[in-house]
């Protein structure tokens, strides 16, 4: 394992890479998992490597759903096990959700190793070894346990592939996904799409449990019913667009806060050039559009209960 100094500006991200590499070396994570992590990193960069308000809202709704479910199951793959085995076990213990290993690049050896890792982190029972091809899929993710994912009413799928997500929703199960890519089929198909890094989302969800655990079912359902996944996806895409615009402005040397001075003398007494003026006009238009979009997004999230997270 490469030593990463704690003060490295990209410490968290580099440590996550090391975890995935260690997962591959232990035989838990697939080599393809390295590529999936890279894709996740790219989207995390775009979202600002932070939990957005929309993601926090989706995480809260996911917690409510897990608490309401009769037979919730957390599906674990090689990447999730490498990045957050302890948090997955804790979430399962706090919500009563079963843990089931379900792999795209399935081998019996990997299933056993992931079960071992979850047990080392405190899990009593982990399903997955007795999986049968019960889902209408042509690949290995079709293999699920009858008492686990097959019978579940709510399935939590951190880092999923789109096919199975679609099949699970077709089977009338409620699906919660974590996926940093808001454009993925998984994010577009799940009922609750958490556009956040798994490593931030799981601890957030664990922290939220005490807040919701004592609420009555009616109130929990009210939060779940008011939720609109499209608002959260839209919020994630808007955030990425804004971050890109901000970076573009930085490269162009446009100061986002200076909407004044159009053709008027600047602080040094000079006049702005025609180019400066046009740039300023374009930026003003972009800024106004952005503000309007933000207000609209914020209003919709609030209307649907996002303010719960602000209290
Ligand atoms: O262990 P297996 O055999 O089941 O394989 C697991 C992977 C992840 C390799 C497999 O499911 C796969 O190929 O997934 P995809 O299709 O690459 O999708 C993974 C999605 O997760 C992508 O949209 C990534 O952007 C996203 N992602 C990757 N790392 C993270 C993430 N989302 C949240 N947090 C991450 N750390």
Short mmCIF file of C-alpha atoms and ligand atoms in Angstrom, two decimals:
data_model
loop_
_atom_site.label_atom_id
_atom_site.label_comp_id
_atom_site.label_asym_id
_atom_site.label_seq_id
_atom_site.Cartn_x
_atom_site.Cartn_y
_atom_site.Cartn_z
CA UNK A 1 0.00 0.00 0.00
CA UNK A 2 1.36 3.43 -0.94
CA UNK A 3 1.80 5.74 2.08
CA UNK A 4 -0.43 8.79 1.53
CA UNK A 5 0.45 11.77 3.77
CA UNK A 6 -2.64 13.04 5.63
CA UNK A 7 -2.00 16.59 4.45
CA UNK A 8 -2.10 15.62 0.77
CA UNK A 9 -4.82 17.76 -0.87
CA UNK A 10 -6.35 14.63 -2.43
CA UNK A 11 -5.96 12.42 0.64
CA UNK A 12 -9.54 11.05 0.77
CA UNK A 13 -9.64 10.22 -2.90
CA UNK A 14 -6.19 8.58 -2.90
CA UNK A 15 -7.07 6.52 0.18
CA UNK A 16 -10.22 5.26 -1.52
CA UNK A 17 -8.05 4.13 -4.45
CA UNK A 18 -5.79 2.28 -2.03
CA UNK A 19 -8.84 0.57 -0.51
CA UNK A 20 -10.01 -0.61 -3.92
CA UNK A 21 -6.51 -1.83 -4.82
CA UNK A 22 -6.34 -3.68 -1.47
CA UNK A 23 -9.77 -5.19 -2.27
CA UNK A 24 -8.40 -6.52 -5.57
CA UNK A 25 -5.30 -7.88 -3.84
CA UNK A 26 -7.48 -9.66 -1.25
CA UNK A 27 -9.52 -11.22 -4.06
CA UNK A 28 -12.77 -9.42 -3.07
CA UNK A 29 -12.90 -6.71 -5.71
CA UNK A 30 -12.83 -7.35 -9.45
CA UNK A 31 -10.22 -5.71 -11.68
CA UNK A 32 -13.13 -4.06 -13.43
CA UNK A 33 -13.87 -2.49 -10.04
CA UNK A 34 -10.76 -0.33 -10.47
CA UNK A 35 -12.29 1.18 -13.59
CA UNK A 36 -15.65 1.69 -11.91
CA UNK A 37 -13.89 3.56 -9.08
CA UNK A 38 -12.17 5.82 -11.63
CA UNK A 39 -15.49 6.65 -13.23
CA UNK A 40 -16.94 7.41 -9.81
CA UNK A 41 -13.98 9.69 -9.00
CA UNK A 42 -14.58 11.69 -12.18
CA UNK A 43 -18.21 12.31 -11.30
CA UNK A 44 -17.27 13.07 -7.70
CA UNK A 45 -14.93 15.75 -9.02
CA UNK A 46 -17.82 17.28 -10.96
CA UNK A 47 -20.19 17.26 -7.98
CA UNK A 48 -17.53 19.01 -5.86
CA UNK A 49 -16.57 16.01 -3.67
CA UNK A 50 -19.26 17.01 -1.21
CA UNK A 51 -22.65 15.75 -0.16
CA UNK A 52 -25.06 18.13 -1.85
CA UNK A 53 -28.34 19.16 -0.25
CA UNK A 54 -30.19 16.97 -2.75
CA UNK A 55 -28.03 13.95 -1.89
CA UNK A 56 -28.56 14.49 1.84
CA UNK A 57 -32.29 14.58 1.18
CA UNK A 58 -32.14 11.31 -0.80
CA UNK A 59 -30.07 9.75 1.99
CA UNK A 60 -32.73 10.73 4.55
CA UNK A 61 -35.51 9.26 2.42
CA UNK A 62 -33.44 6.08 1.97
CA UNK A 63 -33.13 5.76 5.75
CA UNK A 64 -36.91 6.20 6.13
CA UNK A 65 -37.54 3.50 3.51
CA UNK A 66 -35.14 1.04 5.13
CA UNK A 67 -36.84 1.61 8.51
CA UNK A 68 -40.30 1.15 6.99
CA UNK A 69 -39.46 -1.95 4.96
CA UNK A 70 -40.69 -5.39 6.03
CA UNK A 71 -37.83 -7.27 4.40
CA UNK A 72 -35.05 -4.89 3.40
CA UNK A 73 -31.84 -6.23 1.86
CA UNK A 74 -28.49 -4.51 1.28
CA UNK A 75 -26.80 -5.87 -1.82
CA UNK A 76 -23.00 -5.90 -1.52
CA UNK A 77 -20.51 -6.07 -4.39
CA UNK A 78 -16.72 -6.10 -4.50
CA UNK A 79 -16.29 -2.31 -4.57
CA UNK A 80 -18.71 -1.65 -1.72
CA UNK A 81 -17.02 -4.33 0.42
CA UNK A 82 -13.58 -2.81 -0.19
CA UNK A 83 -14.68 0.76 0.51
CA UNK A 84 -17.11 0.42 3.40
CA UNK A 85 -17.52 -3.08 4.88
CA UNK A 86 -17.88 -1.79 8.47
CA UNK A 87 -20.48 0.84 7.50
CA UNK A 88 -22.52 -1.70 5.51
CA UNK A 89 -22.63 -4.00 8.52
CA UNK A 90 -23.57 -1.14 10.84
CA UNK A 91 -26.34 0.04 8.53
CA UNK A 92 -27.72 -3.49 8.36
CA UNK A 93 -27.68 -3.83 12.14
CA UNK A 94 -29.33 -0.46 12.74
CA UNK A 95 -32.11 -0.93 10.18
CA UNK A 96 -32.61 -4.70 10.39
CA UNK A 97 -31.71 -5.09 6.71
CA UNK A 98 -30.16 -8.38 5.60
CA UNK A 99 -26.80 -8.37 3.81
CA UNK A 100 -26.49 -10.29 0.53
CA UNK A 101 -23.45 -10.54 -1.71
CA UNK A 102 -24.46 -10.16 -5.34
CA UNK A 103 -21.81 -9.84 -8.01
CA UNK A 104 -21.64 -8.95 -11.66
CA UNK A 105 -18.25 -10.65 -12.20
CA UNK A 106 -19.29 -13.51 -9.95
CA UNK A 107 -16.99 -16.27 -8.74
CA UNK A 108 -17.63 -18.45 -5.70
CA UNK A 109 -14.26 -17.46 -4.36
CA UNK A 110 -15.08 -13.74 -4.45
CA UNK A 111 -18.47 -14.35 -2.82
CA UNK A 112 -16.76 -16.24 0.03
CA UNK A 113 -14.09 -13.57 0.50
CA UNK A 114 -16.65 -10.75 0.68
CA UNK A 115 -18.77 -12.72 3.16
CA UNK A 116 -15.60 -13.24 5.23
CA UNK A 117 -14.83 -9.50 5.16
CA UNK A 118 -18.36 -8.58 6.27
CA UNK A 119 -18.21 -11.14 9.08
CA UNK A 120 -14.83 -9.81 10.20
CA UNK A 121 -16.55 -6.45 10.46
CA UNK A 122 -19.25 -7.81 12.77
CA UNK A 123 -21.93 -9.34 10.51
CA UNK A 124 -23.62 -12.51 11.84
CA UNK A 125 -25.34 -13.74 8.71
CA UNK A 126 -24.49 -12.82 5.14
CA UNK A 127 -26.49 -14.27 2.25
CA UNK A 128 -25.17 -14.93 -1.23
CA UNK A 129 -23.56 -18.36 -1.22
CA UNK A 130 -26.84 -20.18 -1.92
CA UNK A 131 -27.96 -17.89 -4.70
CA UNK A 132 -30.03 -19.26 -7.59
CA UNK A 133 -30.65 -17.66 -10.99
CA UNK A 134 -34.06 -16.27 -10.03
CA UNK A 135 -33.97 -12.89 -11.77
CA UNK A 136 -34.73 -12.61 -15.51
CA UNK A 137 -31.19 -11.57 -16.44
CA UNK A 138 -28.66 -13.23 -18.71
CA UNK A 139 -25.70 -12.48 -16.46
CA UNK A 140 -24.47 -13.49 -13.03
CA UNK A 141 -26.39 -10.79 -11.18
CA UNK A 142 -29.44 -12.95 -11.85
CA UNK A 143 -28.27 -15.14 -8.97
CA UNK A 144 -29.99 -14.10 -5.76
CA UNK A 145 -31.15 -15.88 -2.62
CA UNK A 146 -34.85 -16.66 -2.29
CA UNK A 147 -34.95 -15.38 1.32
CA UNK A 148 -32.87 -12.38 0.42
CA UNK A 149 -33.11 -10.12 -2.62
CA UNK A 150 -35.79 -12.27 -4.29
CA UNK A 151 -38.26 -11.78 -1.42
CA UNK A 152 -37.18 -8.26 -0.44
CA UNK A 153 -39.58 -5.33 -0.57
CA UNK A 154 -36.78 -2.73 -0.43
CA UNK A 155 -33.36 -3.37 -1.98
CA UNK A 156 -30.44 -1.07 -1.30
CA UNK A 157 -27.86 -1.34 -4.08
CA UNK A 158 -24.71 0.70 -3.58
CA UNK A 159 -22.91 0.80 -6.97
CA UNK A 160 -25.28 -1.14 -9.17
CA UNK A 161 -25.47 -2.01 -12.84
CA UNK A 162 -28.50 -0.69 -14.65
CA UNK A 163 -29.93 -4.02 -15.82
CA UNK A 164 -30.60 -5.44 -12.41
CA UNK A 165 -31.95 -2.16 -11.13
CA UNK A 166 -34.54 -2.24 -13.92
CA UNK A 167 -35.46 -5.86 -13.20
CA UNK A 168 -35.86 -5.19 -9.48
CA UNK A 169 -38.17 -2.25 -10.12
CA UNK A 170 -40.14 -4.38 -12.63
CA UNK A 171 -40.59 -6.87 -9.77
CA UNK A 172 -42.24 -4.01 -7.82
CA UNK A 173 -39.44 -3.74 -5.32
CA UNK A 174 -38.42 -0.30 -4.08
CA UNK A 175 -34.82 0.29 -5.07
CA UNK A 176 -32.37 2.66 -3.40
CA UNK A 177 -29.10 3.18 -5.31
CA UNK A 178 -25.89 5.04 -4.63
CA UNK A 179 -24.33 6.23 -7.87
CA UNK A 180 -22.20 9.30 -8.46
CA UNK A 181 -23.28 9.32 -12.09
CA UNK A 182 -26.75 10.91 -12.27
CA UNK A 183 -26.94 9.97 -15.97
CA UNK A 184 -26.50 6.23 -15.42
CA UNK A 185 -29.38 3.84 -16.06
CA UNK A 186 -29.19 2.87 -12.39
CA UNK A 187 -29.63 6.45 -11.19
CA UNK A 188 -32.42 7.00 -13.72
CA UNK A 189 -34.25 3.78 -12.79
CA UNK A 190 -33.96 3.57 -8.99
CA UNK A 191 -36.74 5.00 -6.81
CA UNK A 192 -34.22 6.80 -4.60
CA UNK A 193 -30.91 7.71 -6.29
CA UNK A 194 -28.23 8.94 -3.95
CA UNK A 195 -25.77 10.91 -6.09
CA UNK A 196 -22.96 10.88 -3.57
CA UNK A 197 -19.79 8.97 -2.85
CA UNK A 198 -20.51 5.70 -1.08
CA UNK A 199 -17.86 6.69 1.46
CA UNK A 200 -19.79 9.82 2.41
CA UNK A 201 -23.32 8.49 1.93
CA UNK A 202 -23.12 5.51 4.29
CA UNK A 203 -21.79 7.42 7.35
CA UNK A 204 -24.38 10.15 6.66
CA UNK A 205 -27.16 7.57 6.63
CA UNK A 206 -25.90 5.94 9.84
CA UNK A 207 -25.84 9.36 11.54
CA UNK A 208 -29.43 10.05 10.46
CA UNK A 209 -30.93 6.85 11.88
CA UNK A 210 -31.51 8.13 15.46
CA UNK A 211 -33.44 11.08 14.01
CA UNK A 212 -35.90 8.83 12.18
CA UNK A 213 -35.96 5.69 14.30
CA UNK A 214 -38.48 7.06 16.78
CA UNK A 215 -40.83 8.58 14.23
CA UNK A 216 -44.13 6.82 13.67
CA UNK A 217 -44.75 4.99 10.40
CA UNK A 218 -47.28 7.52 9.18
CA UNK A 219 -44.75 10.36 9.41
CA UNK A 220 -42.06 8.27 7.74
CA UNK A 221 -44.43 7.45 4.88
CA UNK A 222 -45.28 11.11 4.53
CA UNK A 223 -41.59 11.88 3.90
CA UNK A 224 -41.25 8.97 1.46
CA UNK A 225 -44.46 9.80 -0.43
CA UNK A 226 -43.46 13.44 -0.86
CA UNK A 227 -40.15 12.47 -2.43
CA UNK A 228 -39.58 13.02 -6.15
CA UNK A 229 -36.41 11.37 -7.46
CA UNK A 230 -36.34 13.57 -10.56
CA UNK A 231 -35.85 16.65 -8.42
CA UNK A 232 -32.81 15.11 -6.80
CA UNK A 233 -31.35 14.03 -10.16
CA UNK A 234 -31.98 17.49 -11.58
CA UNK A 235 -30.29 19.04 -8.56
CA UNK A 236 -27.20 16.85 -9.06
CA UNK A 237 -26.95 17.71 -12.76
CA UNK A 238 -27.42 21.43 -12.00
CA UNK A 239 -24.68 21.29 -9.38
CA UNK A 240 -22.30 19.71 -11.88
CA UNK A 241 -23.16 22.32 -14.51
CA UNK A 242 -22.59 25.13 -12.02
CA UNK A 243 -19.26 23.68 -10.91
CA UNK A 244 -18.17 23.43 -14.55
CA UNK A 245 -19.26 27.02 -15.24
CA UNK A 246 -17.41 28.24 -12.16
CA UNK A 247 -14.24 26.45 -13.31
CA UNK A 248 -14.66 27.86 -16.82
CA UNK A 249 -15.00 31.35 -15.38
CA UNK A 250 -11.91 30.83 -13.27
CA UNK A 251 -9.92 29.82 -16.37
CA UNK A 252 -11.29 32.80 -18.30
CA UNK A 253 -10.45 35.07 -15.38
CA UNK A 254 -14.07 36.10 -14.95
CA UNK A 255 -14.85 37.22 -11.44
CA UNK A 256 -18.28 35.78 -10.65
CA UNK A 257 -19.00 38.50 -8.11
CA UNK A 258 -18.26 41.46 -10.34
CA UNK A 259 -21.40 42.17 -12.30
CA UNK A 260 -20.74 45.91 -12.16
CA UNK A 261 -18.47 48.13 -14.16
CA UNK A 262 -19.94 47.48 -17.57
CA UNK A 263 -18.04 49.89 -19.84
CA UNK A 264 -17.75 52.17 -16.86
CA UNK A 265 -14.42 53.22 -15.46
CA UNK A 266 -12.81 50.48 -13.38
CA UNK A 267 -11.22 51.01 -9.99
CA UNK A 268 -7.99 52.18 -11.56
CA UNK A 269 -9.86 54.80 -13.60
CA UNK A 270 -9.48 52.90 -16.93
CA UNK A 271 -12.38 51.95 -19.25
CA UNK A 272 -13.40 48.37 -20.00
CA UNK A 273 -12.67 47.16 -23.55
CA UNK A 274 -15.50 45.99 -25.89
CA UNK A 275 -14.40 42.40 -25.25
CA UNK A 276 -14.57 42.90 -21.51
CA UNK A 277 -18.01 44.36 -21.92
CA UNK A 278 -19.27 41.43 -24.00
CA UNK A 279 -17.75 38.96 -21.56
CA UNK A 280 -19.38 40.78 -18.71
CA UNK A 281 -22.75 40.69 -20.50
CA UNK A 282 -22.45 36.99 -21.21
CA UNK A 283 -21.46 36.29 -17.63
CA UNK A 284 -24.33 38.43 -16.33
CA UNK A 285 -26.79 36.41 -18.45
CA UNK A 286 -25.30 33.12 -17.25
CA UNK A 287 -25.33 34.27 -13.65
CA UNK A 288 -28.96 35.32 -13.83
CA UNK A 289 -29.95 32.03 -15.45
CA UNK A 290 -28.06 30.16 -12.78
CA UNK A 291 -29.70 32.06 -9.97
CA UNK A 292 -33.14 31.36 -11.43
CA UNK A 293 -32.40 27.68 -11.82
CA UNK A 294 -31.04 27.49 -8.30
CA UNK A 295 -34.07 29.15 -6.83
CA UNK A 296 -36.40 26.83 -8.74
CA UNK A 297 -34.46 23.73 -7.70
CA UNK A 298 -34.29 24.88 -4.11
CA UNK A 299 -38.02 25.59 -4.09
CA UNK A 300 -38.87 22.13 -5.38
CA UNK A 301 -36.55 20.36 -2.96
CA UNK A 302 -38.01 22.39 -0.09
CA UNK A 303 -41.59 21.67 -1.15
CA UNK A 304 -40.83 17.98 -1.09
CA UNK A 305 -39.36 17.92 2.38
CA UNK A 306 -35.74 18.87 1.73
CA UNK A 307 -36.03 21.40 4.54
CA UNK A 308 -36.09 18.48 6.95
CA UNK A 309 -32.37 18.33 6.48
CA UNK A 310 -31.96 22.04 7.15
CA UNK A 311 -33.48 22.01 10.65
O1 LIG B 1 -18.09 -6.68 -7.66
P1 LIG B 1 -18.87 -6.85 -8.93
O2 LIG B 1 -18.40 -8.04 -9.74
O3 LIG B 1 -20.35 -6.92 -8.69
O4 LIG B 1 -18.61 -5.56 -9.85
C1 LIG B 1 -18.86 -4.28 -9.30
C2 LIG B 1 -18.72 -3.17 -10.38
C3 LIG B 1 -18.80 -1.84 -9.65
C4 LIG B 1 -17.35 -3.32 -11.05
C5 LIG B 1 -19.84 -3.34 -11.41
O5 LIG B 1 -21.09 -3.26 -10.77
C6 LIG B 1 -19.74 -2.31 -12.50
O6 LIG B 1 -19.11 -2.51 -13.52
O7 LIG B 1 -20.40 -1.19 -12.25
P2 LIG B 1 -20.48 0.05 -13.29
O8 LIG B 1 -21.39 -0.29 -14.40
O9 LIG B 1 -19.09 0.54 -13.60
O10 LIG B 1 -21.20 1.11 -12.41
C7 LIG B 1 -20.63 1.60 -11.25
C8 LIG B 1 -21.23 3.00 -11.00
O11 LIG B 1 -20.86 3.38 -9.70
C9 LIG B 1 -20.68 4.07 -11.96
O12 LIG B 1 -21.75 4.88 -12.43
C10 LIG B 1 -19.74 4.92 -11.09
O13 LIG B 1 -19.80 6.28 -11.45
C11 LIG B 1 -20.33 4.70 -9.71
N1 LIG B 1 -19.31 4.74 -8.65
C12 LIG B 1 -18.06 4.24 -8.68
N2 LIG B 1 -17.46 4.42 -7.49
C13 LIG B 1 -18.36 5.04 -6.68
C14 LIG B 1 -19.55 5.24 -7.43
N3 LIG B 1 -20.64 5.83 -6.89
C15 LIG B 1 -20.56 6.20 -5.58
N4 LIG B 1 -19.46 6.04 -4.82
C16 LIG B 1 -18.33 5.47 -5.32
N5 LIG B 1 -17.25 5.32 -4.57
#
